[in-house]
Amino acid sequence: MATEIEKAAERVAKLRAQADKLSGPLADAQAQLQDAQEIEAARRAERAAAYNRGVVESWRERAETAAHSGDDAHVRFVELLAEEPWFVAYVEYRAARYRRGHIVTEAQRAQTALGEAVTAPEQRWYDARILDEIVGAVEKQAAARAAEFAHELDETREAYVSGTD
């Protein structure tokens, strides 16, 4: 049994010697890795600062361009929408409702000014729901496209900062 203990002790001693022999190069490799990581972090920080300076210097021009990039599409949209019979009918219907609204509001104002009991009814805008639904659908699609654009900007920034531009 003592020989087994001696063998195990010798094996432990050999492994410790191997570990001591490798610990120096391992420490050197870890130090090199740490240095490389710090250099890469500094490089990325410099590229991020350069990217951010570029954005700060050009955002007004880019925003102005983006603000007008949909002008032609807006004109086309209005022209196409105005050609749709259902939309023309809806606009006529809404105009009639607005006229009625002005008449009722004026009647309420006049009754109040004369000190009479207000008998003119309150406004009801039940028909506004269809317009709200259309606007909601359009806004949902516009938000999705805006999110795609924001994602593209994030990818561009990351590619620039990482140096893969």
CSV table of C-alpha atoms in Angstrom, one decimal:
chain,number,residue,atom,x,y,z
A,1,MET,CA,0.0,0.0,0.0
A,2,ALA,CA,2.9,2.3,0.7
A,3,THR,CA,4.1,1.9,-2.8
A,4,GLU,CA,0.8,3.0,-4.2
A,5,ILE,CA,1.0,6.1,-2.0
A,6,GLU,CA,4.5,6.7,-3.2
A,7,LYS,CA,3.5,6.3,-6.8
A,8,ALA,CA,0.5,8.7,-6.4
A,9,ALA,CA,2.8,11.2,-4.7
A,10,GLU,CA,5.4,11.0,-7.5
A,11,ARG,CA,2.6,11.4,-10.0
A,12,VAL,CA,1.3,14.5,-8.2
A,13,ALA,CA,4.9,15.9,-8.0
A,14,LYS,CA,5.4,15.3,-11.8
A,15,LEU,CA,2.0,17.0,-12.6
A,16,ARG,CA,2.9,20.0,-10.3
A,17,ALA,CA,6.2,20.3,-12.1
A,18,GLN,CA,4.5,20.3,-15.5
A,19,ALA,CA,1.9,22.8,-14.3
A,20,ASP,CA,4.7,25.1,-12.9
A,21,LYS,CA,6.5,24.7,-16.3
A,22,LEU,CA,3.3,25.7,-18.2
A,23,SER,CA,2.1,28.4,-15.9
A,24,GLY,CA,4.7,30.9,-17.1
A,25,PRO,CA,3.8,30.7,-20.7
A,26,LEU,CA,0.1,30.6,-19.8
A,27,ALA,CA,0.5,33.8,-17.8
A,28,ASP,CA,2.3,35.4,-20.7
A,29,ALA,CA,-0.4,34.3,-23.1
A,30,GLN,CA,-3.1,35.7,-20.8
A,31,ALA,CA,-1.2,39.0,-20.6
A,32,GLN,CA,-0.9,39.2,-24.4
A,33,LEU,CA,-4.7,38.5,-24.7
A,34,GLN,CA,-5.5,41.2,-22.1
A,35,ASP,CA,-3.2,43.7,-24.1
A,36,ALA,CA,-4.9,42.8,-27.4
A,37,GLN,CA,-8.3,43.2,-25.9
A,38,GLU,CA,-7.4,46.6,-24.5
A,39,ILE,CA,-6.0,47.7,-27.9
A,40,GLU,CA,-9.1,46.5,-29.7
A,41,ALA,CA,-11.4,48.3,-27.2
A,42,ALA,CA,-9.4,51.5,-27.7
A,43,ARG,CA,-9.6,51.1,-31.5
A,44,ARG,CA,-13.3,50.5,-31.3
A,45,ALA,CA,-13.7,53.5,-29.1
A,46,GLU,CA,-11.8,55.7,-31.5
A,47,ARG,CA,-13.9,54.4,-34.5
A,48,ALA,CA,-17.1,55.0,-32.5
A,49,ALA,CA,-16.0,58.5,-31.7
A,50,ALA,CA,-15.2,59.1,-35.4
A,51,TYR,CA,-18.6,57.7,-36.4
A,52,ASN,CA,-20.4,59.8,-33.8
A,53,ARG,CA,-18.6,62.9,-35.0
A,54,GLY,CA,-19.7,62.1,-38.6
A,55,VAL,CA,-23.3,61.7,-37.5
A,56,VAL,CA,-23.2,65.0,-35.5
A,57,GLU,CA,-21.7,66.8,-38.5
A,58,SER,CA,-24.1,65.4,-41.0
A,59,TRP,CA,-27.4,64.8,-39.2
A,60,ARG,CA,-29.1,68.1,-40.2
A,61,GLU,CA,-28.5,67.5,-43.9
A,62,ARG,CA,-29.4,63.8,-43.7
A,63,ALA,CA,-32.6,64.6,-41.7
A,64,GLU,CA,-33.6,67.3,-44.2
A,65,THR,CA,-33.1,64.8,-47.0
A,66,ALA,CA,-35.1,62.2,-45.2
A,67,ALA,CA,-37.8,64.7,-44.4
A,68,HIS,CA,-38.4,65.4,-48.1
A,69,SER,CA,-37.7,61.8,-49.3
A,70,GLY,CA,-41.4,61.0,-49.1
A,71,ASP,CA,-42.7,64.1,-50.8
A,72,ASP,CA,-43.2,62.5,-54.1
A,73,ALA,CA,-44.8,59.4,-52.5
A,74,HIS,CA,-47.2,61.7,-50.6
A,75,VAL,CA,-48.3,63.5,-53.7
A,76,ARG,CA,-48.8,60.1,-55.5
A,77,PHE,CA,-50.7,58.9,-52.5
A,78,VAL,CA,-53.1,61.8,-52.4
A,79,GLU,CA,-53.6,61.7,-56.2
A,80,LEU,CA,-54.4,57.9,-56.1
A,81,LEU,CA,-56.6,58.3,-53.1
A,82,ALA,CA,-58.5,61.1,-54.7
A,83,GLU,CA,-59.3,58.8,-57.7
A,84,GLU,CA,-60.9,56.2,-55.5
A,85,PRO,CA,-64.7,56.5,-55.6
A,86,TRP,CA,-65.2,55.3,-52.1
A,87,PHE,CA,-62.7,57.9,-50.8
A,88,VAL,CA,-64.4,60.7,-52.7
A,89,ALA,CA,-67.8,59.6,-51.2
A,90,TYR,CA,-66.3,59.4,-47.8
A,91,VAL,CA,-64.9,62.9,-48.0
A,92,GLU,CA,-68.3,64.2,-49.1
A,93,TYR,CA,-69.9,62.4,-46.2
A,94,ARG,CA,-67.4,63.8,-43.8
A,95,ALA,CA,-67.8,67.3,-45.2
A,96,ALA,CA,-71.6,67.0,-44.6
A,97,ARG,CA,-71.0,65.9,-41.0
A,98,TYR,CA,-68.6,68.8,-40.4
A,99,ARG,CA,-71.2,71.2,-41.8
A,100,ARG,CA,-73.8,69.7,-39.4
A,101,GLY,CA,-71.3,70.0,-36.6
A,102,HIS,CA,-70.8,73.7,-37.2
A,103,ILE,CA,-74.5,74.3,-37.4
A,104,VAL,CA,-75.1,72.4,-34.1
A,105,THR,CA,-72.2,74.2,-32.4
A,106,GLU,CA,-73.5,77.6,-33.5
A,107,ALA,CA,-77.0,76.7,-32.3
A,108,GLN,CA,-75.6,75.8,-28.9
A,109,ARG,CA,-73.6,79.0,-28.7
A,110,ALA,CA,-76.7,81.1,-29.7
A,111,GLN,CA,-79.0,79.3,-27.2
A,112,THR,CA,-76.4,79.9,-24.4
A,113,ALA,CA,-76.0,83.6,-25.4
A,114,LEU,CA,-79.8,84.1,-25.2
A,115,GLY,CA,-79.9,82.4,-21.9
A,116,GLU,CA,-82.1,79.7,-23.2
A,117,ALA,CA,-81.8,76.0,-22.4
A,118,VAL,CA,-79.5,74.3,-24.8
A,119,THR,CA,-81.5,71.9,-26.8
A,120,ALA,CA,-79.0,71.4,-29.7
A,121,PRO,CA,-77.5,67.9,-29.4
A,122,GLU,CA,-73.9,67.2,-28.6
A,123,GLN,CA,-71.7,66.1,-31.5
A,124,ARG,CA,-71.3,62.4,-32.3
A,125,TRP,CA,-68.4,61.2,-34.4
A,126,TYR,CA,-69.2,57.6,-35.0
A,127,ASP,CA,-68.1,57.8,-38.6
A,128,ALA,CA,-64.6,58.8,-37.5
A,129,ARG,CA,-63.8,55.1,-36.7
A,130,ILE,CA,-63.1,54.1,-40.3
A,131,LEU,CA,-60.6,57.0,-40.7
A,132,ASP,CA,-59.0,56.0,-37.4
A,133,GLU,CA,-58.7,52.4,-38.7
A,134,ILE,CA,-57.1,53.6,-41.9
A,135,VAL,CA,-54.7,55.9,-40.1
A,136,GLY,CA,-53.9,53.1,-37.6
A,137,ALA,CA,-53.0,50.7,-40.4
A,138,VAL,CA,-50.9,53.2,-42.2
A,139,GLU,CA,-49.1,54.2,-39.0
A,140,LYS,CA,-48.4,50.5,-38.2
A,141,GLN,CA,-46.8,50.0,-41.6
A,142,ALA,CA,-44.9,53.3,-41.4
A,143,ALA,CA,-43.6,52.3,-37.9
A,144,ALA,CA,-42.5,48.9,-39.2
A,145,ARG,CA,-40.5,50.6,-42.0
A,146,ALA,CA,-39.0,53.1,-39.6
A,147,ALA,CA,-37.9,50.2,-37.4
A,148,GLU,CA,-36.3,48.5,-40.3
A,149,PHE,CA,-34.4,51.7,-41.1
A,150,ALA,CA,-33.3,52.1,-37.4
A,151,HIS,CA,-32.0,48.5,-37.5
A,152,GLU,CA,-30.1,49.3,-40.7
A,153,LEU,CA,-28.5,52.3,-39.0
A,154,ASP,CA,-27.5,50.2,-36.0
A,155,GLU,CA,-25.9,47.6,-38.3
A,156,THR,CA,-24.1,50.4,-40.2
A,157,ARG,CA,-22.8,51.8,-37.0
A,158,GLU,CA,-21.7,48.4,-35.7
A,159,ALA,CA,-20.0,47.6,-39.0
A,160,TYR,CA,-18.1,50.9,-38.9
A,161,VAL,CA,-17.1,50.6,-35.3
A,162,SER,CA,-15.9,47.0,-35.7
A,163,GLY,CA,-14.0,48.0,-38.9
A,164,THR,CA,-15.8,45.9,-41.3
A,165,ASP,CA,-17.2,48.8,-43.4
